[in-house]
Amino acid sequence: MKKIVICSLVLLFISCSENKNMSPSETAKIVAESFFSKDESVLKKHTTSEGYASLITVLNMMPDSDKNIEVEILDEVIEGDIAWIKYKTSFDGKLGIFKLVKENGQWKVTYNKPRDKGPF
């Protein structure tokens, strides 16, 4: 019985600590990769509700692709609870910018409004 309790506690701590302290760059890379692979569950986990709705709208207009898309993080600026990530993908070679906010202690990609003035 004691072994079961100890194993349960260890598993609980491992599952709770998973992905809690990801940096904005790590989060942005996961979001970009899940976007191009059309993995909606991962995308939803790492975006705000506003950001998810925006990305899903674009995602539904994209054709399916079997190409492996590479994501390169070019720059990161953190301003308190807001972060800006500049990235490039092998999909089209164009630069992209994600705005991230801290939500419940985790960095999440959110909707970048047209009037948002980022550092890039």
Short mmCIF file of C-alpha atoms in Angstrom, two decimals:
data_model
loop_
_atom_site.label_atom_id
_atom_site.label_comp_id
_atom_site.label_asym_id
_atom_site.label_seq_id
_atom_site.Cartn_x
_atom_site.Cartn_y
_atom_site.Cartn_z
CA MET A 1 0.00 0.00 0.00
CA LYS A 2 2.81 2.37 0.91
CA LYS A 3 4.50 1.78 -2.47
CA ILE A 4 1.29 2.60 -4.34
CA VAL A 5 0.91 5.89 -2.47
CA ILE A 6 4.54 6.86 -3.13
CA CYS A 7 4.26 5.96 -6.84
CA SER A 8 1.02 7.94 -7.10
CA LEU A 9 2.60 11.00 -5.53
CA VAL A 10 5.63 10.80 -7.83
CA LEU A 11 3.38 10.54 -10.89
CA LEU A 12 1.30 13.46 -9.64
CA PHE A 13 4.35 15.70 -9.25
CA ILE A 14 5.69 14.71 -12.67
CA SER A 15 2.39 15.37 -14.43
CA CYS A 16 1.87 18.70 -12.67
CA SER A 17 5.36 19.96 -13.43
CA GLU A 18 5.24 19.08 -17.15
CA ASN A 19 5.46 22.19 -19.40
CA LYS A 20 4.86 24.59 -16.49
CA ASN A 21 8.01 26.63 -16.94
CA MET A 22 8.35 26.82 -20.70
CA SER A 23 9.90 29.98 -22.06
CA PRO A 24 8.03 32.18 -24.55
CA SER A 25 10.33 30.90 -27.33
CA GLU A 26 9.59 27.26 -26.50
CA THR A 27 5.87 27.97 -26.43
CA ALA A 28 5.98 29.86 -29.74
CA LYS A 29 7.87 27.03 -31.41
CA ILE A 30 5.32 24.46 -30.21
CA VAL A 31 2.44 26.65 -31.43
CA ALA A 32 4.01 27.15 -34.87
CA GLU A 33 4.77 23.43 -35.24
CA SER A 34 1.28 22.40 -34.12
CA PHE A 35 -0.26 25.00 -36.45
CA PHE A 36 1.47 23.65 -39.55
CA SER A 37 0.88 20.02 -38.54
CA LYS A 38 -2.77 20.91 -37.81
CA ASP A 39 -2.62 19.50 -34.28
CA GLU A 40 -5.55 21.41 -32.78
CA SER A 41 -5.32 19.92 -29.28
CA VAL A 42 -1.71 21.07 -28.82
CA LEU A 43 -2.54 24.42 -30.40
CA LYS A 44 -5.41 24.97 -27.99
CA LYS A 45 -3.27 24.06 -24.97
CA HIS A 46 -0.67 26.75 -25.75
CA THR A 47 -2.90 29.62 -26.88
CA THR A 48 -5.44 31.92 -25.26
CA SER A 49 -9.05 31.51 -26.37
CA GLU A 50 -8.70 34.62 -28.56
CA GLY A 51 -5.44 33.37 -30.06
CA TYR A 52 -6.85 29.91 -30.69
CA ALA A 53 -9.92 31.27 -32.51
CA SER A 54 -7.72 33.43 -34.71
CA LEU A 55 -5.29 30.63 -35.59
CA ILE A 56 -8.08 28.10 -36.25
CA THR A 57 -9.71 30.48 -38.72
CA VAL A 58 -6.49 30.66 -40.73
CA LEU A 59 -5.76 26.96 -40.25
CA ASN A 60 -9.09 25.95 -41.79
CA MET A 61 -8.20 27.85 -44.98
CA MET A 62 -4.83 26.14 -45.41
CA PRO A 63 -4.46 23.09 -47.64
CA ASP A 64 -3.16 19.88 -46.08
CA SER A 65 0.57 19.32 -46.43
CA ASP A 66 2.76 16.34 -45.71
CA LYS A 67 5.92 18.46 -45.58
CA ASN A 68 7.89 18.58 -42.34
CA ILE A 69 7.91 22.28 -41.40
CA GLU A 70 10.99 23.64 -39.59
CA VAL A 71 10.54 26.56 -37.17
CA GLU A 72 13.40 28.93 -36.35
CA ILE A 73 13.11 31.43 -33.50
CA LEU A 74 14.90 34.63 -34.51
CA ASP A 75 14.29 37.01 -31.61
CA GLU A 76 12.54 37.27 -28.24
CA VAL A 77 11.58 40.33 -26.22
CA ILE A 78 9.90 40.02 -22.82
CA GLU A 79 8.16 43.04 -21.28
CA GLY A 80 6.67 41.93 -17.95
CA ASP A 81 3.79 39.57 -18.68
CA ILE A 82 3.93 40.16 -22.45
CA ALA A 83 6.47 38.59 -24.80
CA TRP A 84 7.08 39.02 -28.51
CA ILE A 85 8.65 36.27 -30.60
CA LYS A 86 9.94 36.72 -34.13
CA TYR A 87 10.15 33.45 -36.06
CA LYS A 88 10.59 32.03 -39.54
CA THR A 89 9.30 28.73 -40.94
CA SER A 90 10.34 26.59 -43.86
CA PHE A 91 6.70 26.65 -45.02
CA ASP A 92 7.05 29.93 -46.90
CA GLY A 93 10.24 31.51 -45.53
CA LYS A 94 8.37 34.60 -44.32
CA LEU A 95 8.87 36.14 -40.90
CA GLY A 96 6.10 35.92 -38.35
CA ILE A 97 5.52 37.49 -34.96
CA PHE A 98 3.69 35.96 -32.03
CA LYS A 99 2.46 37.96 -29.06
CA LEU A 100 2.40 35.91 -25.87
CA VAL A 101 0.84 36.67 -22.50
CA LYS A 102 1.19 34.96 -19.16
CA GLU A 103 -2.00 33.14 -18.27
CA ASN A 104 -2.07 31.21 -14.98
CA GLY A 105 1.73 31.29 -14.88
CA GLN A 106 2.15 29.86 -18.40
CA TRP A 107 3.11 31.65 -21.59
CA LYS A 108 0.37 31.45 -24.23
CA VAL A 109 0.14 32.83 -27.75
CA THR A 110 -2.64 35.37 -28.06
CA TYR A 111 -4.24 37.39 -30.83
CA ASN A 112 -1.94 40.12 -32.10
CA LYS A 113 -4.30 43.04 -32.75
CA PRO A 114 -3.51 45.37 -35.66
CA ARG A 115 -2.81 48.27 -33.30
CA ASP A 116 -0.46 46.28 -31.04
CA LYS A 117 2.96 47.82 -31.26
CA GLY A 118 5.59 45.19 -30.70
CA PRO A 119 9.34 45.76 -30.56
CA PHE A 120 9.98 44.44 -34.08
#
